[in-house]
GROMACS .gro file of C-alpha atoms in nm:
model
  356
    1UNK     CA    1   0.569   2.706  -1.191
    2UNK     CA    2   0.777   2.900  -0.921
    3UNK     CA    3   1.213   2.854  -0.863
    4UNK     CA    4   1.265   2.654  -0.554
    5UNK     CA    5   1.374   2.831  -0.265
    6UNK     CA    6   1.753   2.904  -0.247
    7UNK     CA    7   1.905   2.634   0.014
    8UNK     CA    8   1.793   2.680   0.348
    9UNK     CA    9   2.121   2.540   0.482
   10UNK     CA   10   2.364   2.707   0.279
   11UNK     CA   11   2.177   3.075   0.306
   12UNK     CA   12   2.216   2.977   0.717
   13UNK     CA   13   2.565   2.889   0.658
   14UNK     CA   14   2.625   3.151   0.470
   15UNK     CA   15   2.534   3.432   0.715
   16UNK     CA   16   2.763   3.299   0.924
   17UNK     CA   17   3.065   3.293   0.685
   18UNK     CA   18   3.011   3.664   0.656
   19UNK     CA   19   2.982   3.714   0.999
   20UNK     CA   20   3.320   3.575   1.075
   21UNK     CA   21   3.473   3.761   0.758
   22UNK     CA   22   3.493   4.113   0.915
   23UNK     CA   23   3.855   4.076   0.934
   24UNK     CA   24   4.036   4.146   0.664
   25UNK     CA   25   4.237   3.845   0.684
   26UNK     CA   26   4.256   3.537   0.350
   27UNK     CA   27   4.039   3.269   0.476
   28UNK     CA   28   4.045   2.885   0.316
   29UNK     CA   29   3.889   2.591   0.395
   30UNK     CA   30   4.238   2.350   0.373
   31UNK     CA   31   4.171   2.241   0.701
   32UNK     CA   32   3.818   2.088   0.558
   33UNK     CA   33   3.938   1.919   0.229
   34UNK     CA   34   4.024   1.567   0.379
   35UNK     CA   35   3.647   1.590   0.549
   36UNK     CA   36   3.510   1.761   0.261
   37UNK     CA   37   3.618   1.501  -0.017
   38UNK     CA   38   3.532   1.184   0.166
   39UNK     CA   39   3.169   1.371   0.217
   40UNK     CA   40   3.117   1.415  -0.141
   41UNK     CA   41   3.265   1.102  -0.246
   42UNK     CA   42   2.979   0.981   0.054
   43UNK     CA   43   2.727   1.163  -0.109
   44UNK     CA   44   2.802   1.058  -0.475
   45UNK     CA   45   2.815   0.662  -0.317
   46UNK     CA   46   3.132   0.611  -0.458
   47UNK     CA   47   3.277   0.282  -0.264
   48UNK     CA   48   3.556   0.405  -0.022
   49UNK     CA   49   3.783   0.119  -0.176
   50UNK     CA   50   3.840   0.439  -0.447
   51UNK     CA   51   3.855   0.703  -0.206
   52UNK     CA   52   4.260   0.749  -0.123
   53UNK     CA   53   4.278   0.779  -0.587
   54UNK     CA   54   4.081   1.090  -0.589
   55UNK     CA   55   4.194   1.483  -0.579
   56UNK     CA   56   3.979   1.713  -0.453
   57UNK     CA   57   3.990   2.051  -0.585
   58UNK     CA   58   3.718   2.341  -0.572
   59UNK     CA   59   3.683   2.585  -0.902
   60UNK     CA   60   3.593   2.908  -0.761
   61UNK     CA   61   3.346   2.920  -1.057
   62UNK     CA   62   3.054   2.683  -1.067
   63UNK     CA   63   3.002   2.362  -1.246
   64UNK     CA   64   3.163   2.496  -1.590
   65UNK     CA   65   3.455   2.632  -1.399
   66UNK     CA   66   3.505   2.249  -1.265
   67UNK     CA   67   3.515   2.159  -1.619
   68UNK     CA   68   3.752   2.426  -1.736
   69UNK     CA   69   3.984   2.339  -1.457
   70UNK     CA   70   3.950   1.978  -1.543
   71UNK     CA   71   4.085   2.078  -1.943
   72UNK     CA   72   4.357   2.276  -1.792
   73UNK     CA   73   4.498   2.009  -1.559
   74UNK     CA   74   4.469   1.730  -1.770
   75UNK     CA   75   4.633   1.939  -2.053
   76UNK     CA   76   4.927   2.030  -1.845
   77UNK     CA   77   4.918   1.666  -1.783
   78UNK     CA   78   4.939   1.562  -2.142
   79UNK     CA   79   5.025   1.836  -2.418
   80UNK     CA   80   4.913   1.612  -2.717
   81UNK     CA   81   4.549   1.655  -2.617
   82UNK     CA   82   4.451   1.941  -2.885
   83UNK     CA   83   4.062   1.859  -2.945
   84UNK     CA   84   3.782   1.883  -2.713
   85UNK     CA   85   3.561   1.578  -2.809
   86UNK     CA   86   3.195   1.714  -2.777
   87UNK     CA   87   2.824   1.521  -2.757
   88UNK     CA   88   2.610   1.674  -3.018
   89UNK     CA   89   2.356   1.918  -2.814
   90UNK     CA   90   2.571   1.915  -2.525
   91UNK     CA   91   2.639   2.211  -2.320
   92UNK     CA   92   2.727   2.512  -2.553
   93UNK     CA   93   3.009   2.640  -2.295
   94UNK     CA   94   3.216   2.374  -2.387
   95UNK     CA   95   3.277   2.536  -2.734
   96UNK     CA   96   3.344   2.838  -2.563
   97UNK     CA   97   3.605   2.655  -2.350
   98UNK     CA   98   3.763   2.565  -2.635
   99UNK     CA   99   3.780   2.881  -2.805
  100UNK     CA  100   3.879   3.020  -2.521
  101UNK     CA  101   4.197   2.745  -2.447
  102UNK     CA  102   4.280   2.791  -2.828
  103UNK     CA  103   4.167   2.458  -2.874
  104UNK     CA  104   3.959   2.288  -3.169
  105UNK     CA  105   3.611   2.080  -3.099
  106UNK     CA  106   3.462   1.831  -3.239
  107UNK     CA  107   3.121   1.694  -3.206
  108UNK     CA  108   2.988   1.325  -3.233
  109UNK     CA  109   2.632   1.239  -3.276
  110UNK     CA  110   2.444   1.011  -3.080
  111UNK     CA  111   2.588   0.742  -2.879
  112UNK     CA  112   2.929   0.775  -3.031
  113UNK     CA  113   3.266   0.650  -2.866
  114UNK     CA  114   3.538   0.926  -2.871
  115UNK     CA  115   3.861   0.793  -2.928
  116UNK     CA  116   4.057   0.974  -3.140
  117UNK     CA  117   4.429   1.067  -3.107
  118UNK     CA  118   4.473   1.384  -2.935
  119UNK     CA  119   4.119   1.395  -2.801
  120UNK     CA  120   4.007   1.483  -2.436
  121UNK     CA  121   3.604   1.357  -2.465
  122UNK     CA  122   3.345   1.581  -2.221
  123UNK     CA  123   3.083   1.289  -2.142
  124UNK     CA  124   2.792   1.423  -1.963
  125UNK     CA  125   2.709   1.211  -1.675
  126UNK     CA  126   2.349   1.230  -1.610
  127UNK     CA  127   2.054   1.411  -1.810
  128UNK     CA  128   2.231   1.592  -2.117
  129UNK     CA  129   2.238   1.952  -2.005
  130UNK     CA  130   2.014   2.096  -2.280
  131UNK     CA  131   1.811   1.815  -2.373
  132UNK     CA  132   1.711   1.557  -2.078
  133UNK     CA  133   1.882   1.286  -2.325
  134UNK     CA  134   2.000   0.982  -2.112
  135UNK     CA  135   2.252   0.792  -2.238
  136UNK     CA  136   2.187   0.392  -2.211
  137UNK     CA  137   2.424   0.184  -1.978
  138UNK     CA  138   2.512  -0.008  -2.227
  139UNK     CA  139   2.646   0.272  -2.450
  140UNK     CA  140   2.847   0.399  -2.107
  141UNK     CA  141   2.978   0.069  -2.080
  142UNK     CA  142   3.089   0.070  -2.409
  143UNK     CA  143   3.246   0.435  -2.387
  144UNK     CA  144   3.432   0.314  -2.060
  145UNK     CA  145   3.591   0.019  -2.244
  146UNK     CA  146   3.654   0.178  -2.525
  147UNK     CA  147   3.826   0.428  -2.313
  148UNK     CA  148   4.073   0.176  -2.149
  149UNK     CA  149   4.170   0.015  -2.477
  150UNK     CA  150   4.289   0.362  -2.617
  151UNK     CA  151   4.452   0.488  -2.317
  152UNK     CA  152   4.157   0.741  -2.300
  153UNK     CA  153   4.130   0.994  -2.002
  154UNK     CA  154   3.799   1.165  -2.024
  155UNK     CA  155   3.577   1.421  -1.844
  156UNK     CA  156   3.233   1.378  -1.676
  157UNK     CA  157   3.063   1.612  -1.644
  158UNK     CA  158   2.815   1.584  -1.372
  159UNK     CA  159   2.533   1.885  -1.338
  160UNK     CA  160   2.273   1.688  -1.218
  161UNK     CA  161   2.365   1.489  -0.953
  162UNK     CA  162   2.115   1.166  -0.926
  163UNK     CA  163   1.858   1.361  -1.180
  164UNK     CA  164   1.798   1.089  -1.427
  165UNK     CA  165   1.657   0.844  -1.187
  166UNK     CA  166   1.405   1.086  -1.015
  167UNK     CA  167   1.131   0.916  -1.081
  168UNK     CA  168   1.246   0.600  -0.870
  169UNK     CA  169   1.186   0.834  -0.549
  170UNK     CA  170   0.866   0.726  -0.569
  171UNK     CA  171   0.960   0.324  -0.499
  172UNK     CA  172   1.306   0.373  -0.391
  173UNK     CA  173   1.532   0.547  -0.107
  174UNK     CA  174   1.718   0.886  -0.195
  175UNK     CA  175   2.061   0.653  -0.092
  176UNK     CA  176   1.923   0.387  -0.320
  177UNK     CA  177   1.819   0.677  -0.595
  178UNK     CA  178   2.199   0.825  -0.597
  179UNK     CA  179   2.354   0.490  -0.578
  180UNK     CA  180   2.143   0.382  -0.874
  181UNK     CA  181   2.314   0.665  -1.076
  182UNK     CA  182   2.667   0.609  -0.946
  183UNK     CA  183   2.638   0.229  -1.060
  184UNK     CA  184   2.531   0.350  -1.441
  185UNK     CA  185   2.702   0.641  -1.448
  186UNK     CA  186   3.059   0.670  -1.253
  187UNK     CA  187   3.119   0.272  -1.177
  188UNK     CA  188   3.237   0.155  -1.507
  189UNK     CA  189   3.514   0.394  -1.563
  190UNK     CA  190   3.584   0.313  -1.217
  191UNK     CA  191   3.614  -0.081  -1.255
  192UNK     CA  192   3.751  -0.047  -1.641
  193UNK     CA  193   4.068   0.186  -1.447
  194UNK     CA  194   3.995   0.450  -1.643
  195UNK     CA  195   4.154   0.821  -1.538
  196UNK     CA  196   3.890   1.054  -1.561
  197UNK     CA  197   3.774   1.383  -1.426
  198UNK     CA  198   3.468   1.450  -1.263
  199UNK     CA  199   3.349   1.765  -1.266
  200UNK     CA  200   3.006   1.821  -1.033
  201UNK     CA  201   2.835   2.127  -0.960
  202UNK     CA  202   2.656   2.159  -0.672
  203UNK     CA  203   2.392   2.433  -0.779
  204UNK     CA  204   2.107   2.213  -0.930
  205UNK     CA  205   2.136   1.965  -0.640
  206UNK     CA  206   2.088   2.204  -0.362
  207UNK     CA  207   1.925   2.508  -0.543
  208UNK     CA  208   2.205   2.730  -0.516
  209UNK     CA  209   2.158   2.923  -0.847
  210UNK     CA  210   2.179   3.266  -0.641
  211UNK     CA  211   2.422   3.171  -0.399
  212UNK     CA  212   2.626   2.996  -0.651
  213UNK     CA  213   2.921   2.810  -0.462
  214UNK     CA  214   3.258   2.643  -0.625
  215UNK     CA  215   3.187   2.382  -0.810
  216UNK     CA  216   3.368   2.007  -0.749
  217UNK     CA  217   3.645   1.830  -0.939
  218UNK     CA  218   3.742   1.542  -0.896
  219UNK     CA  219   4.041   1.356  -1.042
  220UNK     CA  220   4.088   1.028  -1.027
  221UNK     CA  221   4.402   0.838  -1.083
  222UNK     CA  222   4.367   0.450  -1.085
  223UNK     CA  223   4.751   0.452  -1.038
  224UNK     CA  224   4.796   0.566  -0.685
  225UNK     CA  225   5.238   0.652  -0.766
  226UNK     CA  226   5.044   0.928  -0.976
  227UNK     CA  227   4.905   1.087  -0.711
  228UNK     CA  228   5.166   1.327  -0.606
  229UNK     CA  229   5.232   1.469  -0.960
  230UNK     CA  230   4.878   1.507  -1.002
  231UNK     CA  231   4.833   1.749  -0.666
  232UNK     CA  232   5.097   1.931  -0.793
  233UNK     CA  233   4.918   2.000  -1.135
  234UNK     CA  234   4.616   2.036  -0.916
  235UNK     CA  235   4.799   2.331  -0.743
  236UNK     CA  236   4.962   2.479  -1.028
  237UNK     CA  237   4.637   2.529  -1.212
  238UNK     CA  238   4.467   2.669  -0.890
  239UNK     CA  239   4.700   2.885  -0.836
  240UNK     CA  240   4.700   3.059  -1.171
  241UNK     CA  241   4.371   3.066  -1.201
  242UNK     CA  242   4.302   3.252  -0.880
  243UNK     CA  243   4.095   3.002  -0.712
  244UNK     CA  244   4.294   2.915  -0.423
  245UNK     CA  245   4.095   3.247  -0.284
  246UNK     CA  246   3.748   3.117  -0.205
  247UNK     CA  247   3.408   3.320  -0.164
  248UNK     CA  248   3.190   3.312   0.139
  249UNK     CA  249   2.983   3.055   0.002
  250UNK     CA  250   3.209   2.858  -0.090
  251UNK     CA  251   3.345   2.844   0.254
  252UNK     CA  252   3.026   2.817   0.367
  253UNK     CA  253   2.915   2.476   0.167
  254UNK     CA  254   3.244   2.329   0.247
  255UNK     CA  255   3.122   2.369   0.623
  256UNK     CA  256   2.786   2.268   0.507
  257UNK     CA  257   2.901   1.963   0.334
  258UNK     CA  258   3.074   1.861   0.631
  259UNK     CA  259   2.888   1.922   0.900
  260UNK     CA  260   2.528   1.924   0.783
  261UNK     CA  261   2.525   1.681   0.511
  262UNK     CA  262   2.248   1.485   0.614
  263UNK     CA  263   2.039   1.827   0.560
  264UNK     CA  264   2.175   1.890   0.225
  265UNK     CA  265   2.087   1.564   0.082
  266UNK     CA  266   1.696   1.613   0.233
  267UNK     CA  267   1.717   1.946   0.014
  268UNK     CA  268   1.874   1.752  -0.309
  269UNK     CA  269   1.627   1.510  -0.233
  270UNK     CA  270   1.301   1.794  -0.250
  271UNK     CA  271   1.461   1.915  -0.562
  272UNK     CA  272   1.456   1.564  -0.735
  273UNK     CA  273   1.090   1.560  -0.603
  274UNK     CA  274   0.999   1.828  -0.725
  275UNK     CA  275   1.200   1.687  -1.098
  276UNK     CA  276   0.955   1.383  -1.107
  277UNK     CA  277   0.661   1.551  -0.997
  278UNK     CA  278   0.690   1.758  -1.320
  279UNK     CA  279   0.799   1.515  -1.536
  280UNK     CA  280   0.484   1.308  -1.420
  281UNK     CA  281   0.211   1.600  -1.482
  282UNK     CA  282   0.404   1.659  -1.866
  283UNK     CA  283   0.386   1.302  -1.930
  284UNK     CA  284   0.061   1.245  -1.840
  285UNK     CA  285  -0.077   1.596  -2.048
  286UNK     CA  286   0.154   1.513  -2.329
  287UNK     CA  287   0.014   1.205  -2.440
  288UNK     CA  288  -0.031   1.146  -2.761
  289UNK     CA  289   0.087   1.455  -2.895
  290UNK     CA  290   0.421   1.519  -3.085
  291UNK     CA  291   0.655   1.574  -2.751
  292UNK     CA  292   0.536   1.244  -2.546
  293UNK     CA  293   0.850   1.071  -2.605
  294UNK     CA  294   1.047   1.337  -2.444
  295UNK     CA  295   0.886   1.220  -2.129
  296UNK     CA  296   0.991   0.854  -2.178
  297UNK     CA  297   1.235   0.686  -1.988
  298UNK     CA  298   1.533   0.770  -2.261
  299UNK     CA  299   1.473   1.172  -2.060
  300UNK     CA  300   1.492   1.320  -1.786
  301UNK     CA  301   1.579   1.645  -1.570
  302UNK     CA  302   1.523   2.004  -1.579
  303UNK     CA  303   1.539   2.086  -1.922
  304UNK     CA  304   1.402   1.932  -2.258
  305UNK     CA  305   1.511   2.090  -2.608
  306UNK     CA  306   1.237   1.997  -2.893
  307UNK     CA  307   1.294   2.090  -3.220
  308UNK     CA  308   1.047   2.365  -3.308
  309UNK     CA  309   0.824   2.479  -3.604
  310UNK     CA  310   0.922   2.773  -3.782
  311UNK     CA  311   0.690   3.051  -3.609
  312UNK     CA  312   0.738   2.863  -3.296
  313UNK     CA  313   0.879   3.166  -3.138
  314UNK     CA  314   0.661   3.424  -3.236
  315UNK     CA  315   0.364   3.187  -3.180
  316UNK     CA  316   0.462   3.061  -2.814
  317UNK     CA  317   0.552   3.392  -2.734
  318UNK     CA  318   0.240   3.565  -2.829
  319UNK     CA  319   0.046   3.337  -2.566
  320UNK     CA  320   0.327   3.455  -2.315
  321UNK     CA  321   0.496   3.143  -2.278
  322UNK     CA  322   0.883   3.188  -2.269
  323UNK     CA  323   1.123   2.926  -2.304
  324UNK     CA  324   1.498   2.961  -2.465
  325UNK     CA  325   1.506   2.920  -2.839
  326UNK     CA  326   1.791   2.858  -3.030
  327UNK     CA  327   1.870   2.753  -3.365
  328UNK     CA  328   1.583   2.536  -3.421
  329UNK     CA  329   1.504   2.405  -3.089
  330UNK     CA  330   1.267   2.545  -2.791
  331UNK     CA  331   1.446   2.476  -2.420
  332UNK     CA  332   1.211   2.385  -2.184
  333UNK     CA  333   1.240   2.392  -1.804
  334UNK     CA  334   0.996   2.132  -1.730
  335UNK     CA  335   0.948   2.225  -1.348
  336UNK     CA  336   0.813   2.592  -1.498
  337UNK     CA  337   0.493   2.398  -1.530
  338UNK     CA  338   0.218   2.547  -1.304
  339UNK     CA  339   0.057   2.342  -1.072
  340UNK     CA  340  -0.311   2.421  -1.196
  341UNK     CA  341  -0.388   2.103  -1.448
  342UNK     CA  342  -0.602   2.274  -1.659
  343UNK     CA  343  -0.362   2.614  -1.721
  344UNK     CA  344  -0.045   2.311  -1.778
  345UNK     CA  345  -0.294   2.094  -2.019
  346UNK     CA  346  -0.310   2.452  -2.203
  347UNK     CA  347   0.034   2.522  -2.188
  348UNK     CA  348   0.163   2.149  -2.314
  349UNK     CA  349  -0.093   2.206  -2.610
  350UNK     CA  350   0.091   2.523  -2.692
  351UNK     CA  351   0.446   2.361  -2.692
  352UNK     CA  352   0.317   2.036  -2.881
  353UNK     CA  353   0.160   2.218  -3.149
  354UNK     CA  354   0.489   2.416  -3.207
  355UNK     CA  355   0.735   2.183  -3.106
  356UNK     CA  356   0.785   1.793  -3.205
   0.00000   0.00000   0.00000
């Protein structure tokens, strides 16, 4: 029922990025990017056949920020996109994205297939942010071809790295885990040639929430002539937005990431541990009550967002229990469960009778 601690690595790392910023001189990490991008294209198992198609770029703010940068460059790359195609329940920044880009939204339910004209689709990649919904492979297949045929370039978003196939730590390598999610999640825009953007954020999978480093885009271009105009759009959009100036930790996870990899991954791996172990106690205390399918193989990850009861809130807060309601839903963090069975069985009762 208690956060992880922050990353061991990056806090070391850190402390040393501040010890060599006394001067008050611009510092980058240029010299790094070449290293840097072939050890997160390592880390995300992407084949290195792909490798020399992919920009690297790091948003100085977070996961969202490598989305935002992702709608600006591929904008500037094609001014007919006017629509920010939306999964129902997904992330609520993305509305504010648009709002903020003086661009409309539009959301499609379920497993839907975004093609329409002038349409730039956010796909999440993984668990759905708010709800722990995991899109089949088939529907991701279908999304990818349907993607090709229209001449689609979409986003992924990726928050959580690897998340949605936690549980298979328990039979299966962390290598094996990750490439497992590359093959449903990344490989068939890959092998369909689709151009996408993959935005990844590196503070779920190392437990950076107070540190809170750049996030990662990545751009992919399945025609390599395009490469050069896309670092230029790359660098135009970076510029403006200010994040050619990195933070400390920034600097400092580039380093990591480069140098200390193998330790990272052992902390993404504790973190997807510690996923599964909660996932496990829910789904074995919420059997047979109203939320055991959110703990079936269609979820997984941090979060799960029931629909709740009206007097939920009042109700769930009144036995001090305090999740994020909105609307008509009750966000869960499933790894605030506490380790004592018989204060969790309590707990699940209180959600299951409130939520469904």
């Amino acid at each position: 029922g208690q956060p992880m601690e922050t990353s061991p690595t990056l806090l070391e790392y850190t402390r040393s990025e501040l010890d060599q910023s006394t001067a008050g001189n611009y510092m980058s990490s240029t010299a790094h990017m070449d290293a840097l991008k072939a050890a997160i294209l390592g880390w995300q198992q992407i084949p290195e056949s792909y490798w020399d198609h992919f920009t690297l770029t790091l948003p100085s703010d977070a996961g969202t920020g490598a989305v935002r940068t992702a709608v600006d460059i591929l904008r500037m790359s094609n001014q007919d996109l006017d629509t920010l195609g939306l999964e129902t329940l997904g992330w609520p920044a993305y509305k504010s994205i648009a709002g903020v880009k003086r661009l409309a939204w539009k959301e499609f339910d379920g497993d839907a297939i975004m093609t329409d004209p002038g349409l730039l689709p956010i796909y999440q990649a993984g668990p759905m942010n708010t709800t722990g919904l995991v899109r089949s492979p088939d529907v991701i297949e279908a999304r990818a071809q349907a993607a090709v045929e229209h001449h689609t370039t979409v986003i992924l978003d990726r928050a959580y790295s690897g998340f949605e196939c936690a549980r298979l730590l328990a039979t299966q390598s962390y290598e094996d885990v990750l490439r497992t999610s590359y093959e449903q999640q990344i490989r068939p825009f890959l092998e369909q040639g689709v151009p996408f953007a993959l935005a990844i954020s590196p503070t779920k999978s190392f437990v950076t929430f107070s540190l809170r480093p750049a996030g990662i885009l990545l751009l992919y271009s399945p025609d390599i002539s395009q490469m050069q105009e896309m670092n230029k759009t790359v660098n135009l959009i970076l510029r403006a937005r200010g994040s050619g100036f990195e933070h400390p930790t920034t600097r400092a996870f580039v380093k990591a990431m480069v140098n200390d990899r193998p330790r990272l991954e052992a902390e993404h791996r504790l973190a997807l541990e510690r996923v599964a172990e909660a996932e496990t106690l829910w789904g074995k205390l919420a059997q047979g009550t109203s939320l055991a399918y959110q703990f079936s193989e269609s979820y997984s990850g941090l979060f799960r967002n029931p629909q709740a009861k009206e007097g939920a809130q009042a109700h769930i807060y009144n036995q001090h229990l305090y999740p994020v309601f909105s609307a008509d839903r009750c966000r869960l963090n499933v790894t605030g469960i506490p380790a004592d069975e018989g204060i969790a069985r309590e707990h699940v009762r209180v959600f299951a009778e409130q939520c469904y």
